[in-house]
Short mmCIF file of C-alpha atoms in Angstrom, two decimals:
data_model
loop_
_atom_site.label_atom_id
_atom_site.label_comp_id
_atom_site.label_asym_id
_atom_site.label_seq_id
_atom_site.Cartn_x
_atom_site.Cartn_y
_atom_site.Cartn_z
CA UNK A 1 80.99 99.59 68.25
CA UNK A 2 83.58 97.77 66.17
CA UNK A 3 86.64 96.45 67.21
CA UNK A 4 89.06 97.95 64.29
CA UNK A 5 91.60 95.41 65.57
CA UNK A 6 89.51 92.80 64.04
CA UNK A 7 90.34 93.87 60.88
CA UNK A 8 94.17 92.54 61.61
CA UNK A 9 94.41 90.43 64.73
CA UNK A 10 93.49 87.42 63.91
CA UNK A 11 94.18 85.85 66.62
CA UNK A 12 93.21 86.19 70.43
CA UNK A 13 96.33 88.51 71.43
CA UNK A 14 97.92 91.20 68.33
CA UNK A 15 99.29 94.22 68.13
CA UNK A 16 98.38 96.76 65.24
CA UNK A 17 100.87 99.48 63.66
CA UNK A 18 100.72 102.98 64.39
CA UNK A 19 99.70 103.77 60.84
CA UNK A 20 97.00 101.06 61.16
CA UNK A 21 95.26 102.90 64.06
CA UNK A 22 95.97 106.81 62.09
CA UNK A 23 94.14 105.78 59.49
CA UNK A 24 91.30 104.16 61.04
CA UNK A 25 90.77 106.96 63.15
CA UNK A 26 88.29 105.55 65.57
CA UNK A 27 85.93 107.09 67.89
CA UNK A 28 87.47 105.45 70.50
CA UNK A 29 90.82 104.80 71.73
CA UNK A 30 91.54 101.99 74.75
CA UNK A 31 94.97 101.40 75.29
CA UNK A 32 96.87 98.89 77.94
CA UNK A 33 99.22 98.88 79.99
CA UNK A 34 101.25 97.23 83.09
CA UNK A 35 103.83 98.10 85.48
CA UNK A 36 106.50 96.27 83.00
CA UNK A 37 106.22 99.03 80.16
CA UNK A 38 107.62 102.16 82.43
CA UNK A 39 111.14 101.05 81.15
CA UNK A 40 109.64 101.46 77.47
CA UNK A 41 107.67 104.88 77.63
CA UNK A 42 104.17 102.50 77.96
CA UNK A 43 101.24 102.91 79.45
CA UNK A 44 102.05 102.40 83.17
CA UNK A 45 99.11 100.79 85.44
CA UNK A 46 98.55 98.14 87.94
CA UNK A 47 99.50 97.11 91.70
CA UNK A 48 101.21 99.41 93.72
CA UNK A 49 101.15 102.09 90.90
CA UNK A 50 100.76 106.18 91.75
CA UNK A 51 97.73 107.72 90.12
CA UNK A 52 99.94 110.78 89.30
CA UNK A 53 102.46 108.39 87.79
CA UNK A 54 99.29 106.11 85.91
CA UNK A 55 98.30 109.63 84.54
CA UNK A 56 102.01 111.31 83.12
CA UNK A 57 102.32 108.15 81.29
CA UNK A 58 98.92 108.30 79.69
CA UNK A 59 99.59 111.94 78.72
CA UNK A 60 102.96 111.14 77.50
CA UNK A 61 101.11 107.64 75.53
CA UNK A 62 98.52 110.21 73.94
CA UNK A 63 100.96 113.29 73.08
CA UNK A 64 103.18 110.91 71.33
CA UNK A 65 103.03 111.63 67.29
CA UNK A 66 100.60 110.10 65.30
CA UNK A 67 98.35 109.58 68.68
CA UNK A 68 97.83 113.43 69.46
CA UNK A 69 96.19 113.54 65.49
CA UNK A 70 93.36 111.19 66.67
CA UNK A 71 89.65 112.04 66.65
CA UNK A 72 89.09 109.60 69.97
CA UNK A 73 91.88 111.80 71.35
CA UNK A 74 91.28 114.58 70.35
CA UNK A 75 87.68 114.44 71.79
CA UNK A 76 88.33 113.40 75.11
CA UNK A 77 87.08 109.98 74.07
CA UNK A 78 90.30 107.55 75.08
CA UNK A 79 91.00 105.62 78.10
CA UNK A 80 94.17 103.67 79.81
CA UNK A 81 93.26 99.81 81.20
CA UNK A 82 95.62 97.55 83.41
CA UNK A 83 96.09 94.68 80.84
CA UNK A 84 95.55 92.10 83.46
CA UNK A 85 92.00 93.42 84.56
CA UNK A 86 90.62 91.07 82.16
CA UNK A 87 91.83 87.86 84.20
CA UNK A 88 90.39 88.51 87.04
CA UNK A 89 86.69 88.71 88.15
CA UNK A 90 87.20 92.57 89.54
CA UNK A 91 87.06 93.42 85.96
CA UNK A 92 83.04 93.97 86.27
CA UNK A 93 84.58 97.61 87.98
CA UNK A 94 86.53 98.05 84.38
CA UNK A 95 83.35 97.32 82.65
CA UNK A 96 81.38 100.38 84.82
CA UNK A 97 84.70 102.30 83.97
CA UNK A 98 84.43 102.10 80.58
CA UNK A 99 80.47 101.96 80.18
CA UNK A 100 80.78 105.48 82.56
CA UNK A 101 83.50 106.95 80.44
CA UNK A 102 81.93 105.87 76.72
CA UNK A 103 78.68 106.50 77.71
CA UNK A 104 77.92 109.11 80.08
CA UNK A 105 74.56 110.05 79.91
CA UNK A 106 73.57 106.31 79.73
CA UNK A 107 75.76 105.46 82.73
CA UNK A 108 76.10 108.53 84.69
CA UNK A 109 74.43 106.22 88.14
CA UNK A 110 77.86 103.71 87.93
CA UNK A 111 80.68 104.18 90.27
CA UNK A 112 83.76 101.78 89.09
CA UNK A 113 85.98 103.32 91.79
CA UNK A 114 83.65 102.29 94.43
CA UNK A 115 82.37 99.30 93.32
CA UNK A 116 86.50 98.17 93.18
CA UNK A 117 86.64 99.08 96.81
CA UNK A 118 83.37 97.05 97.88
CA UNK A 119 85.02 94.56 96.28
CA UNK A 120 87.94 94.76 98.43
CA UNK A 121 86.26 95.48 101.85
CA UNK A 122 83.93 92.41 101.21
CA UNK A 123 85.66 89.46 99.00
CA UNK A 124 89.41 90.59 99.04
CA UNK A 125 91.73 88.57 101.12
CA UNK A 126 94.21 91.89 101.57
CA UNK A 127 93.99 94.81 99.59
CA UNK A 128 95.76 95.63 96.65
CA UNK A 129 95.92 99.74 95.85
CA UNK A 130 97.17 100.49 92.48
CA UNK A 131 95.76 102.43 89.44
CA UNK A 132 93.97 100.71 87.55
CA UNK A 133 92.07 102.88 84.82
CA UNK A 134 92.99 106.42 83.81
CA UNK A 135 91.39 108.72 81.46
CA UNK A 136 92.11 112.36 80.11
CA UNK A 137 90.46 114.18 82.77
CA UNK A 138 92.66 111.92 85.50
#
């Protein structure tokens, strides 16, 4: 795929505009989120987070204007990532996630949620729940 971002960011962190994103109408939307944007009507996801609560605030994220017009929305192709995932090595579960979600019939075998929690039974020192991944079926 192609990273529309790219087109923008030119550095290693960015931010692109609303308008930016409705008119490149990608195939698929990936949005992030932490436990520090509940205050701002963000994408809320991380340690200690509900699923229930992880989910209303993806809904809320995707039935804002401008995001409910999207193709990737529209078509059940967008996901919600904890922003942090990528610093740690557990992010190989948010790779299955998204391969899984993207990719279906190519990845159908994967299991992120259960690969996470052989992660924490085996190499965690204490386990952190949270929500860490939502989609529009969740």
């Amino acid at each position: 795929g192609t990273n529309i971002g790219a087109e923008v960011v030119r550095g290693v962190l960015g931010t692109v505009s609303l308008e930016f994103l409705i008119g490149a109408d990608p195939d698929i939307y990936l949005a992030t989120g932490g436990a520090h944007l509940g205050d701002r009507s963000g994408l809320v996801l991380g340690s200690e987070i509900p699923a229930d609560t992880a989910a209303a605030s993806f809904r809320g994220l995707l039935g804002a204007p401008g995001f409910s017009s999207l193709r990737a929305v529209e078509e059940g192709r967008a996901a919600g990532i904890w922003h942090l995932f990528n610093d740690t090595p557990v992010h190989i579960a948010l790779i299955e996630y998204l391969a899984r979600s993207f990719h279906p019939d190519l990845f159908a075998d994967l299991d992120p949620a259960e690969t996470l929690a052989e992660i924490d039974r085996r190499f965690l020192p204490v386990s952190v729940p949270g929500t860490w991944w939502v989609g529009p079926d969740e």
